[in-house]
């Protein structure tokens, strides 16, 4: 069946729904997703479905059973690299999205080379220290790139506490900014996914705002 | 007066490092923007806050 869907057909349907101008902007956008856990796997799939043309997926980890309850992966993907597994899932949904894979752990040494080509950067790490380190490096090196971060999405608290907030020019944060994994709160799929989609939706809005 | 996290106005003229310590921030879990620019962790001690500064401190918590 998927073999019968041409690139033209796939995009035509998006054109019909959201307009050619919108879809055209999405096709040209280059978005990096840093960390492919609960947030990152959901962000990437949302963006791919929406017609984002270039996704850069970055993670060093393998899919494990403990990921299945809150991340987009399938049981039959356990043991695979998250980059490869997510690329497979995207291929089944949006085969014409250009997916670039970096099987790497982002660090001070490689961030500047890995993220150079991406205009939009979604932070989707799990550790607070990694989030803070990424913010410092990205904001210092590329204040012109859009940085969308996440903080506070653990536990079962109301969805409506999760907000999108602008911190500064090109710098945004999504989450309730308080529900901490390290306070023993579990990560629960619906709430993580709500935060992920705050990030994904914001990326789409910002792409549309740009000329 | 400095503007702190959007709404609060505070009289403060010491170093950013002092401000962060007095407000009990965990330096490894924050990003600090002063007048729209990131301040690197290595520069907290030598960054003096002054009248009219706009200070945004983002605290990150774990989970993702």
PDB file of C-alpha atoms in Angstrom:
ATOM      1  CA  UNK A   1       0.000   0.000   0.000  1.00  0.00           C
ATOM      2  CA  UNK A   2       2.697   2.461   1.013  1.00  0.00           C
ATOM      3  CA  UNK A   3       4.406   1.748  -2.293  1.00  0.00           C
ATOM      4  CA  UNK A   4       1.446   3.307  -4.051  1.00  0.00           C
ATOM      5  CA  UNK A   5       1.780   6.590  -2.166  1.00  0.00           C
ATOM      6  CA  UNK A   6       4.022   8.849  -4.170  1.00  0.00           C
ATOM      7  CA  UNK A   7       5.752  11.894  -2.765  1.00  0.00           C
ATOM      8  CA  UNK A   8       3.373  14.036  -4.766  1.00  0.00           C
ATOM      9  CA  UNK A   9       0.289  12.352  -3.333  1.00  0.00           C
ATOM     10  CA  UNK A  10       1.578  12.499   0.228  1.00  0.00           C
ATOM     11  CA  UNK A  11       2.149  16.227   0.029  1.00  0.00           C
ATOM     12  CA  UNK A  12      -0.959  16.975  -2.032  1.00  0.00           C
ATOM     13  CA  UNK A  13      -3.092  15.801   0.835  1.00  0.00           C
ATOM     14  CA  UNK A  14      -1.262  18.135   3.217  1.00  0.00           C
ATOM     15  CA  UNK A  15      -1.595  21.012   0.744  1.00  0.00           C
ATOM     16  CA  UNK A  16      -5.340  20.411   0.656  1.00  0.00           C
ATOM     17  CA  UNK A  17      -5.639  20.564   4.424  1.00  0.00           C
ATOM     18  CA  UNK A  18      -3.189  23.192   5.559  1.00  0.00           C
ATOM     19  CA  UNK A  19      -2.440  25.125   2.401  1.00  0.00           C
ATOM     20  CA  UNK A  20       0.490  25.119   0.007  1.00  0.00           C
ATOM     21  CA  UNK A  21       2.256  28.078   1.602  1.00  0.00           C
ATOM     22  CA  UNK A  22       2.232  26.486   5.053  1.00  0.00           C
ATOM     23  CA  UNK A  23       3.294  23.097   3.776  1.00  0.00           C
ATOM     24  CA  UNK A  24       6.048  24.641   1.693  1.00  0.00           C
ATOM     25  CA  UNK A  25       7.523  26.349   4.756  1.00  0.00           C
ATOM     26  CA  UNK A  26       7.385  23.068   6.683  1.00  0.00           C
ATOM     27  CA  UNK A  27       9.095  21.146   3.874  1.00  0.00           C
ATOM     28  CA  UNK A  28      12.023  23.566   3.893  1.00  0.00           C
ATOM     29  CA  UNK A  29      12.467  23.662   7.690  1.00  0.00           C
ATOM     30  CA  UNK A  30      15.406  21.962   9.390  1.00  0.00           C
ATOM     31  CA  UNK A  31      14.669  20.808  12.917  1.00  0.00           C
ATOM     32  CA  UNK A  32      16.961  18.989  15.331  1.00  0.00           C
ATOM     33  CA  UNK A  33      15.560  16.831  18.110  1.00  0.00           C
ATOM     34  CA  UNK A  34      18.116  16.371  20.899  1.00  0.00           C
ATOM     35  CA  UNK A  35      17.286  13.237  22.855  1.00  0.00           C
ATOM     36  CA  UNK A  36      14.870  10.597  21.582  1.00  0.00           C
ATOM     37  CA  UNK A  37      13.075   9.519  24.742  1.00  0.00           C
ATOM     38  CA  UNK A  38       9.491  10.274  25.703  1.00  0.00           C
ATOM     39  CA  UNK A  39       9.654  13.865  24.534  1.00  0.00           C
ATOM     40  CA  UNK A  40      11.922  13.468  21.509  1.00  0.00           C
ATOM     41  CA  UNK A  41      10.216  10.428  19.980  1.00  0.00           C
ATOM     42  CA  UNK A  42       6.825  12.179  20.193  1.00  0.00           C
ATOM     43  CA  UNK A  43       8.136  15.516  18.931  1.00  0.00           C
ATOM     44  CA  UNK A  44       9.766  13.891  15.909  1.00  0.00           C
ATOM     45  CA  UNK A  45       6.650  11.942  14.925  1.00  0.00           C
ATOM     46  CA  UNK A  46       4.405  15.007  15.340  1.00  0.00           C
ATOM     47  CA  UNK A  47       6.706  17.100  13.173  1.00  0.00           C
ATOM     48  CA  UNK A  48       7.042  14.381  10.533  1.00  0.00           C
ATOM     49  CA  UNK A  49       3.264  13.986  10.319  1.00  0.00           C
ATOM     50  CA  UNK A  50       2.913  17.748   9.905  1.00  0.00           C
ATOM     51  CA  UNK A  51       5.198  17.681   6.901  1.00  0.00           C
ATOM     52  CA  UNK A  52       8.489  18.985   8.304  1.00  0.00           C
ATOM     53  CA  UNK A  53      10.972  18.246   5.548  1.00  0.00           C
ATOM     54  CA  UNK A  54      14.220  17.779   7.463  1.00  0.00           C
ATOM     55  CA  UNK A  55      14.556  16.151  10.843  1.00  0.00           C
ATOM     56  CA  UNK A  56      17.859  15.627  12.613  1.00  0.00           C
ATOM     57  CA  UNK A  57      17.493  12.933  15.259  1.00  0.00           C
ATOM     58  CA  UNK A  58      20.174  12.764  17.945  1.00  0.00           C
ATOM     59  CA  UNK A  59      20.588  10.123  20.651  1.00  0.00           C
ATOM     60  CA  UNK A  60      23.205   7.569  21.732  1.00  0.00           C
ATOM     61  CA  UNK A  61      20.886   5.120  23.453  1.00  0.00           C
ATOM     62  CA  UNK A  62      19.202   1.814  22.611  1.00  0.00           C
ATOM     63  CA  UNK A  63      15.494   1.024  22.922  1.00  0.00           C
ATOM     64  CA  UNK A  64      14.741  -0.859  26.164  1.00  0.00           C
ATOM     65  CA  UNK A  65      11.615  -2.420  27.618  1.00  0.00           C
ATOM     66  CA  UNK A  66      11.419   0.387  30.196  1.00  0.00           C
ATOM     67  CA  UNK A  67      10.997   2.890  27.336  1.00  0.00           C
ATOM     68  CA  UNK A  68       7.903   1.268  25.878  1.00  0.00           C
ATOM     69  CA  UNK A  69       5.462   2.672  28.436  1.00  0.00           C
ATOM     70  CA  UNK A  70       6.147   6.295  27.601  1.00  0.00           C
ATOM     71  CA  UNK A  71       8.040   6.472  24.334  1.00  0.00           C
ATOM     72  CA  UNK A  72       6.875   5.840  20.795  1.00  0.00           C
ATOM     73  CA  UNK A  73       8.912   2.661  20.228  1.00  0.00           C
ATOM     74  CA  UNK A  74       7.544  -0.831  19.627  1.00  0.00           C
ATOM     75  CA  UNK A  75       8.358  -4.051  21.490  1.00  0.00           C
ATOM     76  CA  UNK A  76       9.962  -5.477  18.385  1.00  0.00           C
ATOM     77  CA  UNK A  77      12.424  -2.559  18.350  1.00  0.00           C
ATOM     78  CA  UNK A  78      14.005  -3.389  21.730  1.00  0.00           C
ATOM     79  CA  UNK A  79      17.780  -3.483  21.337  1.00  0.00           C
ATOM     80  CA  UNK A  80      17.845  -1.191  18.316  1.00  0.00           C
ATOM     81  CA  UNK A  81      19.426   2.225  18.364  1.00  0.00           C
ATOM     82  CA  UNK A  82      16.804   4.868  19.096  1.00  0.00           C
ATOM     83  CA  UNK A  83      17.903   6.808  16.039  1.00  0.00           C
ATOM     84  CA  UNK A  84      17.320   3.792  13.786  1.00  0.00           C
ATOM     85  CA  UNK A  85      14.085   2.766  15.506  1.00  0.00           C
ATOM     86  CA  UNK A  86      12.562   6.246  15.275  1.00  0.00           C
ATOM     87  CA  UNK A  87      13.687   6.594  11.690  1.00  0.00           C
ATOM     88  CA  UNK A  88      11.821   3.346  10.904  1.00  0.00           C
ATOM     89  CA  UNK A  89       8.633   4.658  12.538  1.00  0.00           C
ATOM     90  CA  UNK A  90       8.869   7.946  10.651  1.00  0.00           C
ATOM     91  CA  UNK A  91       9.479   6.021   7.435  1.00  0.00           C
ATOM     92  CA  UNK A  92       6.149   4.244   7.940  1.00  0.00           C
ATOM     93  CA  UNK A  93       4.322   7.561   8.387  1.00  0.00           C
ATOM     94  CA  UNK A  94       6.181  10.195   6.422  1.00  0.00           C
ATOM     95  CA  UNK A  95       8.589   8.410   4.091  1.00  0.00           C
ATOM     96  CA  UNK A  96       9.489  11.620   2.253  1.00  0.00           C
ATOM     97  CA  UNK A  97      10.799  13.405   5.346  1.00  0.00           C
ATOM     98  CA  UNK A  98      14.609  13.657   5.108  1.00  0.00           C
ATOM     99  CA  UNK A  99      15.870  12.112   8.320  1.00  0.00           C
ATOM    100  CA  UNK A 100      19.448  12.691   9.411  1.00  0.00           C
ATOM    101  CA  UNK A 101      20.633  10.436  12.226  1.00  0.00           C
ATOM    102  CA  UNK A 102      23.374  11.206  14.737  1.00  0.00           C
ATOM    103  CA  UNK A 103      24.072   8.314  17.024  1.00  0.00           C
ATOM    104  CA  UNK A 104      25.910  10.476  19.518  1.00  0.00           C
ATOM    105  CA  UNK A 105      25.820  11.845  23.024  1.00  0.00           C
ATOM    106  CA  UNK A 106      25.756  15.616  22.786  1.00  0.00           C
ATOM    107  CA  UNK A 107      28.587  17.220  24.711  1.00  0.00           C
ATOM    108  CA  UNK A 108      30.467  20.488  24.778  1.00  0.00           C
ATOM    109  CA  UNK A 109      32.908  19.004  22.281  1.00  0.00           C
ATOM    110  CA  UNK A 110      30.485  17.980  19.566  1.00  0.00           C
ATOM    111  CA  UNK A 111      27.454  20.280  19.891  1.00  0.00           C
ATOM    112  CA  UNK A 112      28.802  22.975  17.629  1.00  0.00           C
ATOM    113  CA  UNK A 113      29.598  20.548  14.817  1.00  0.00           C
ATOM    114  CA  UNK A 114      26.393  18.508  15.196  1.00  0.00           C
ATOM    115  CA  UNK A 115      23.873  21.351  15.306  1.00  0.00           C
ATOM    116  CA  UNK A 116      25.412  23.769  12.780  1.00  0.00           C
ATOM    117  CA  UNK A 117      22.938  23.041   9.975  1.00  0.00           C
ATOM    118  CA  UNK A 118      19.751  23.021  12.041  1.00  0.00           C
ATOM    119  CA  UNK A 119      17.612  26.166  12.330  1.00  0.00           C
ATOM    120  CA  UNK A 120      15.282  24.899  15.043  1.00  0.00           C
ATOM    121  CA  UNK A 121      16.519  22.976  18.053  1.00  0.00           C
ATOM    122  CA  UNK A 122      14.220  20.952  20.294  1.00  0.00           C
ATOM    123  CA  UNK A 123      15.785  19.982  23.599  1.00  0.00           C
ATOM    124  CA  UNK A 124      14.349  16.666  24.786  1.00  0.00           C
ATOM    125  CA  UNK A 125      16.894  15.377  27.312  1.00  0.00           C
ATOM    126  CA  UNK A 126      15.953  13.852  30.630  1.00  0.00           C
ATOM    127  CA  UNK A 127      18.628  15.257  32.950  1.00  0.00           C
ATOM    128  CA  UNK A 128      18.405  18.812  34.275  1.00  0.00           C
ATOM    129  CA  UNK A 129      22.187  19.222  33.995  1.00  0.00           C
ATOM    130  CA  UNK A 130      22.136  18.234  30.294  1.00  0.00           C
ATOM    131  CA  UNK A 131      19.313  20.701  29.633  1.00  0.00           C
ATOM    132  CA  UNK A 132      21.202  23.536  31.315  1.00  0.00           C
ATOM    133  CA  UNK A 133      24.430  22.703  29.491  1.00  0.00           C
ATOM    134  CA  UNK A 134      22.703  22.615  26.093  1.00  0.00           C
ATOM    135  CA  UNK A 135      20.987  25.959  26.744  1.00  0.00           C
ATOM    136  CA  UNK A 136      24.300  27.602  27.563  1.00  0.00           C
ATOM    137  CA  UNK A 137      26.092  26.311  24.479  1.00  0.00           C
ATOM    138  CA  UNK A 138      23.276  26.882  21.971  1.00  0.00           C
ATOM    139  CA  UNK A 139      22.421  30.373  23.236  1.00  0.00           C
ATOM    140  CA  UNK A 140      26.080  31.336  23.329  1.00  0.00           C
ATOM    141  CA  UNK A 141      26.963  29.970  19.881  1.00  0.00           C
ATOM    142  CA  UNK A 142      23.772  30.625  17.956  1.00  0.00           C
ATOM    143  CA  UNK A 143      21.407  33.214  19.464  1.00  0.00           C
ATOM    144  CA  UNK A 144      19.763  33.317  16.007  1.00  0.00           C
ATOM    145  CA  UNK A 145      18.652  29.674  16.155  1.00  0.00           C
ATOM    146  CA  UNK A 146      15.298  28.871  17.716  1.00  0.00           C
ATOM    147  CA  UNK A 147      15.723  26.880  20.928  1.00  0.00           C
ATOM    148  CA  UNK A 148      12.670  25.134  22.383  1.00  0.00           C
ATOM    149  CA  UNK A 149      13.293  23.423  25.699  1.00  0.00           C
ATOM    150  CA  UNK A 150      11.247  21.318  28.107  1.00  0.00           C
ATOM    151  CA  UNK A 151      11.195  21.333  31.883  1.00  0.00           C
ATOM    152  CA  UNK A 152       8.627  19.810  34.201  1.00  0.00           C
ATOM    153  CA  UNK A 153       6.326  17.137  32.797  1.00  0.00           C
ATOM    154  CA  UNK A 154       6.631  14.258  35.314  1.00  0.00           C
ATOM    155  CA  UNK A 155       3.765  12.909  37.416  1.00  0.00           C
ATOM    156  CA  UNK A 156      -0.028  12.915  37.075  1.00  0.00           C
ATOM    157  CA  UNK A 157      -0.727  16.624  37.703  1.00  0.00           C
ATOM    158  CA  UNK A 158      -3.256  18.417  35.492  1.00  0.00           C
ATOM    159  CA  UNK A 159      -2.372  18.822  31.830  1.00  0.00           C
ATOM    160  CA  UNK A 160      -3.323  22.487  32.006  1.00  0.00           C
ATOM    161  CA  UNK A 161      -0.314  23.229  34.213  1.00  0.00           C
ATOM    162  CA  UNK A 162       1.942  22.590  31.236  1.00  0.00           C
ATOM    163  CA  UNK A 163       2.613  25.890  29.491  1.00  0.00           C
ATOM    164  CA  UNK A 164       4.710  27.329  26.690  1.00  0.00           C
ATOM    165  CA  UNK A 165       6.741  30.311  27.822  1.00  0.00           C
ATOM    166  CA  UNK A 166       9.011  32.692  25.973  1.00  0.00           C
ATOM    167  CA  UNK A 167      12.213  33.313  27.923  1.00  0.00           C
ATOM    168  CA  UNK A 168      13.898  35.616  25.458  1.00  0.00           C
ATOM    169  CA  UNK A 169      14.458  36.202  21.757  1.00  0.00           C
ATOM    170  CA  UNK A 170      14.420  32.747  20.031  1.00  0.00           C
ATOM    171  CA  UNK A 171      14.357  31.006  23.431  1.00  0.00           C
ATOM    172  CA  UNK A 172      11.312  29.121  24.735  1.00  0.00           C
ATOM    173  CA  UNK A 173      10.462  26.583  27.409  1.00  0.00           C
ATOM    174  CA  UNK A 174       7.544  24.164  27.662  1.00  0.00           C
ATOM    175  CA  UNK A 175       6.410  22.355  30.804  1.00  0.00           C
ATOM    176  CA  UNK A 176       5.114  23.159  34.270  1.00  0.00           C
ATOM    177  CA  UNK A 177       8.693  24.019  35.272  1.00  0.00           C
ATOM    178  CA  UNK A 178       8.393  22.170  38.584  1.00  0.00           C
ATOM    179  CA  UNK A 179       7.378  18.472  38.317  1.00  0.00           C
ATOM    180  CA  UNK A 180      10.744  16.837  38.778  1.00  0.00           C
ATOM    181  CA  UNK A 181      11.604  13.267  37.887  1.00  0.00           C
ATOM    182  CA  UNK A 182      14.126  13.359  40.726  1.00  0.00           C
ATOM    183  CA  UNK A 183      11.399  13.941  43.306  1.00  0.00           C
ATOM    184  CA  UNK A 184      10.274  10.388  42.629  1.00  0.00           C
ATOM    185  CA  UNK A 185       7.501  11.327  40.207  1.00  0.00           C
ATOM    186  CA  UNK A 186       6.966   8.822  37.401  1.00  0.00           C
ATOM    187  CA  UNK A 187       7.026   9.833  33.754  1.00  0.00           C
ATOM    188  CA  UNK A 188       3.573   9.137  32.369  1.00  0.00           C
ATOM    189  CA  UNK A 189       2.982   8.923  28.634  1.00  0.00           C
ATOM    190  CA  UNK A 190       0.009  11.307  28.268  1.00  0.00           C
ATOM    191  CA  UNK A 191       1.649  14.099  30.240  1.00  0.00           C
ATOM    192  CA  UNK A 192       5.048  13.704  28.580  1.00  0.00           C
ATOM    193  CA  UNK A 193       3.307  13.672  25.223  1.00  0.00           C
ATOM    194  CA  UNK A 194       1.404  16.870  26.037  1.00  0.00           C
ATOM    195  CA  UNK A 195       4.668  18.618  26.780  1.00  0.00           C
ATOM    196  CA  UNK A 196       6.267  17.161  23.633  1.00  0.00           C
ATOM    197  CA  UNK A 197       3.410  18.497  21.564  1.00  0.00           C
ATOM    198  CA  UNK A 198       3.688  21.921  23.159  1.00  0.00           C
ATOM    199  CA  UNK A 199       7.206  21.867  21.758  1.00  0.00           C
ATOM    200  CA  UNK A 200       6.187  20.502  18.358  1.00  0.00           C
ATOM    201  CA  UNK A 201       3.311  22.952  17.940  1.00  0.00           C
ATOM    202  CA  UNK A 202       5.499  25.880  18.931  1.00  0.00           C
ATOM    203  CA  UNK A 203       8.069  24.866  16.326  1.00  0.00           C
ATOM    204  CA  UNK A 204       5.343  24.837  13.651  1.00  0.00           C
ATOM    205  CA  UNK A 205       4.051  28.248  14.772  1.00  0.00           C
ATOM    206  CA  UNK A 206       7.537  29.745  14.700  1.00  0.00           C
ATOM    207  CA  UNK A 207       8.240  28.333  11.244  1.00  0.00           C
ATOM    208  CA  UNK A 208       5.036  29.921   9.979  1.00  0.00           C
ATOM    209  CA  UNK A 209       5.908  33.280  11.554  1.00  0.00           C
ATOM    210  CA  UNK A 210       9.185  33.344   9.652  1.00  0.00           C
ATOM    211  CA  UNK A 211       9.102  34.798   6.130  1.00  0.00           C
TER     212      UNK A 211
ATOM    213  CA  UNK B   1      16.584  48.292  40.305  1.00  0.00           C
ATOM    214  CA  UNK B   2      16.885  45.108  38.246  1.00  0.00           C
ATOM    215  CA  UNK B   3      13.983  43.255  36.691  1.00  0.00           C
ATOM    216  CA  UNK B   4      14.100  39.625  37.818  1.00  0.00           C
ATOM    217  CA  UNK B   5      12.164  36.872  36.027  1.00  0.00           C
ATOM    218  CA  UNK B   6       9.774  39.159  34.255  1.00  0.00           C
ATOM    219  CA  UNK B   7       7.929  40.819  37.062  1.00  0.00           C
ATOM    220  CA  UNK B   8       9.971  41.312  40.216  1.00  0.00           C
ATOM    221  CA  UNK B   9      11.928  44.523  40.757  1.00  0.00           C
ATOM    222  CA  UNK B  10      14.915  44.157  43.048  1.00  0.00           C
ATOM    223  CA  UNK B  11      17.643  46.507  44.249  1.00  0.00           C
ATOM    224  CA  UNK B  12      20.890  44.628  43.603  1.00  0.00           C
ATOM    225  CA  UNK B  13      24.394  45.741  42.737  1.00  0.00           C
ATOM    226  CA  UNK B  14      26.632  42.775  43.543  1.00  0.00           C
ATOM    227  CA  UNK B  15      27.860  39.978  41.266  1.00  0.00           C
ATOM    228  CA  UNK B  16      25.504  37.563  39.540  1.00  0.00           C
ATOM    229  CA  UNK B  17      27.216  34.700  41.415  1.00  0.00           C
ATOM    230  CA  UNK B  18      26.199  36.318  44.730  1.00  0.00           C
ATOM    231  CA  UNK B  19      22.636  36.789  43.555  1.00  0.00           C
ATOM    232  CA  UNK B  20      22.386  33.128  42.544  1.00  0.00           C
ATOM    233  CA  UNK B  21      23.832  31.952  45.838  1.00  0.00           C
ATOM    234  CA  UNK B  22      21.554  34.178  47.913  1.00  0.00           C
ATOM    235  CA  UNK B  23      18.554  32.855  45.993  1.00  0.00           C
ATOM    236  CA  UNK B  24      19.672  29.223  46.446  1.00  0.00           C
ATOM    237  CA  UNK B  25      19.981  28.362  42.779  1.00  0.00           C
ATOM    238  CA  UNK B  26      21.651  25.091  41.786  1.00  0.00           C
ATOM    239  CA  UNK B  27      24.153  26.386  39.250  1.00  0.00           C
ATOM    240  CA  UNK B  28      24.129  23.126  37.286  1.00  0.00           C
ATOM    241  CA  UNK B  29      20.366  23.292  36.679  1.00  0.00           C
ATOM    242  CA  UNK B  30      19.915  26.825  35.395  1.00  0.00           C
ATOM    243  CA  UNK B  31      20.346  29.057  32.383  1.00  0.00           C
ATOM    244  CA  UNK B  32      20.799  32.770  33.001  1.00  0.00           C
ATOM    245  CA  UNK B  33      20.003  35.469  30.481  1.00  0.00           C
ATOM    246  CA  UNK B  34      21.052  39.017  31.237  1.00  0.00           C
ATOM    247  CA  UNK B  35      19.581  41.684  28.971  1.00  0.00           C
ATOM    248  CA  UNK B  36      18.684  39.018  26.419  1.00  0.00           C
ATOM    249  CA  UNK B  37      22.082  37.313  26.314  1.00  0.00           C
ATOM    250  CA  UNK B  38      23.156  34.062  27.925  1.00  0.00           C
ATOM    251  CA  UNK B  39      25.696  34.375  30.708  1.00  0.00           C
ATOM    252  CA  UNK B  40      28.065  31.416  30.742  1.00  0.00           C
ATOM    253  CA  UNK B  41      28.575  29.624  34.042  1.00  0.00           C
ATOM    254  CA  UNK B  42      32.250  30.574  33.979  1.00  0.00           C
ATOM    255  CA  UNK B  43      31.275  34.262  33.920  1.00  0.00           C
ATOM    256  CA  UNK B  44      28.821  34.359  36.849  1.00  0.00           C
ATOM    257  CA  UNK B  45      31.425  35.657  39.327  1.00  0.00           C
ATOM    258  CA  UNK B  46      32.730  38.467  37.137  1.00  0.00           C
ATOM    259  CA  UNK B  47      29.284  39.631  35.959  1.00  0.00           C
ATOM    260  CA  UNK B  48      28.148  42.615  38.044  1.00  0.00           C
ATOM    261  CA  UNK B  49      24.460  43.404  38.149  1.00  0.00           C
ATOM    262  CA  UNK B  50      23.515  47.011  37.709  1.00  0.00           C
ATOM    263  CA  UNK B  51      20.550  49.339  37.552  1.00  0.00           C
ATOM    264  CA  UNK B  52      18.241  48.663  34.634  1.00  0.00           C
ATOM    265  CA  UNK B  53      19.395  45.071  34.076  1.00  0.00           C
ATOM    266  CA  UNK B  54      16.841  42.522  32.952  1.00  0.00           C
ATOM    267  CA  UNK B  55      17.626  39.146  34.499  1.00  0.00           C
ATOM    268  CA  UNK B  56      15.912  35.895  33.498  1.00  0.00           C
ATOM    269  CA  UNK B  57      16.828  32.733  35.349  1.00  0.00           C
ATOM    270  CA  UNK B  58      15.415  29.461  34.039  1.00  0.00           C
ATOM    271  CA  UNK B  59      15.511  26.449  36.328  1.00  0.00           C
ATOM    272  CA  UNK B  60      15.417  23.033  34.717  1.00  0.00           C
ATOM    273  CA  UNK B  61      14.007  19.935  36.380  1.00  0.00           C
ATOM    274  CA  UNK B  62      14.551  16.332  35.290  1.00  0.00           C
ATOM    275  CA  UNK B  63      12.328  14.330  32.959  1.00  0.00           C
ATOM    276  CA  UNK B  64      12.049  13.933  29.235  1.00  0.00           C
TER     277      UNK B  64
END
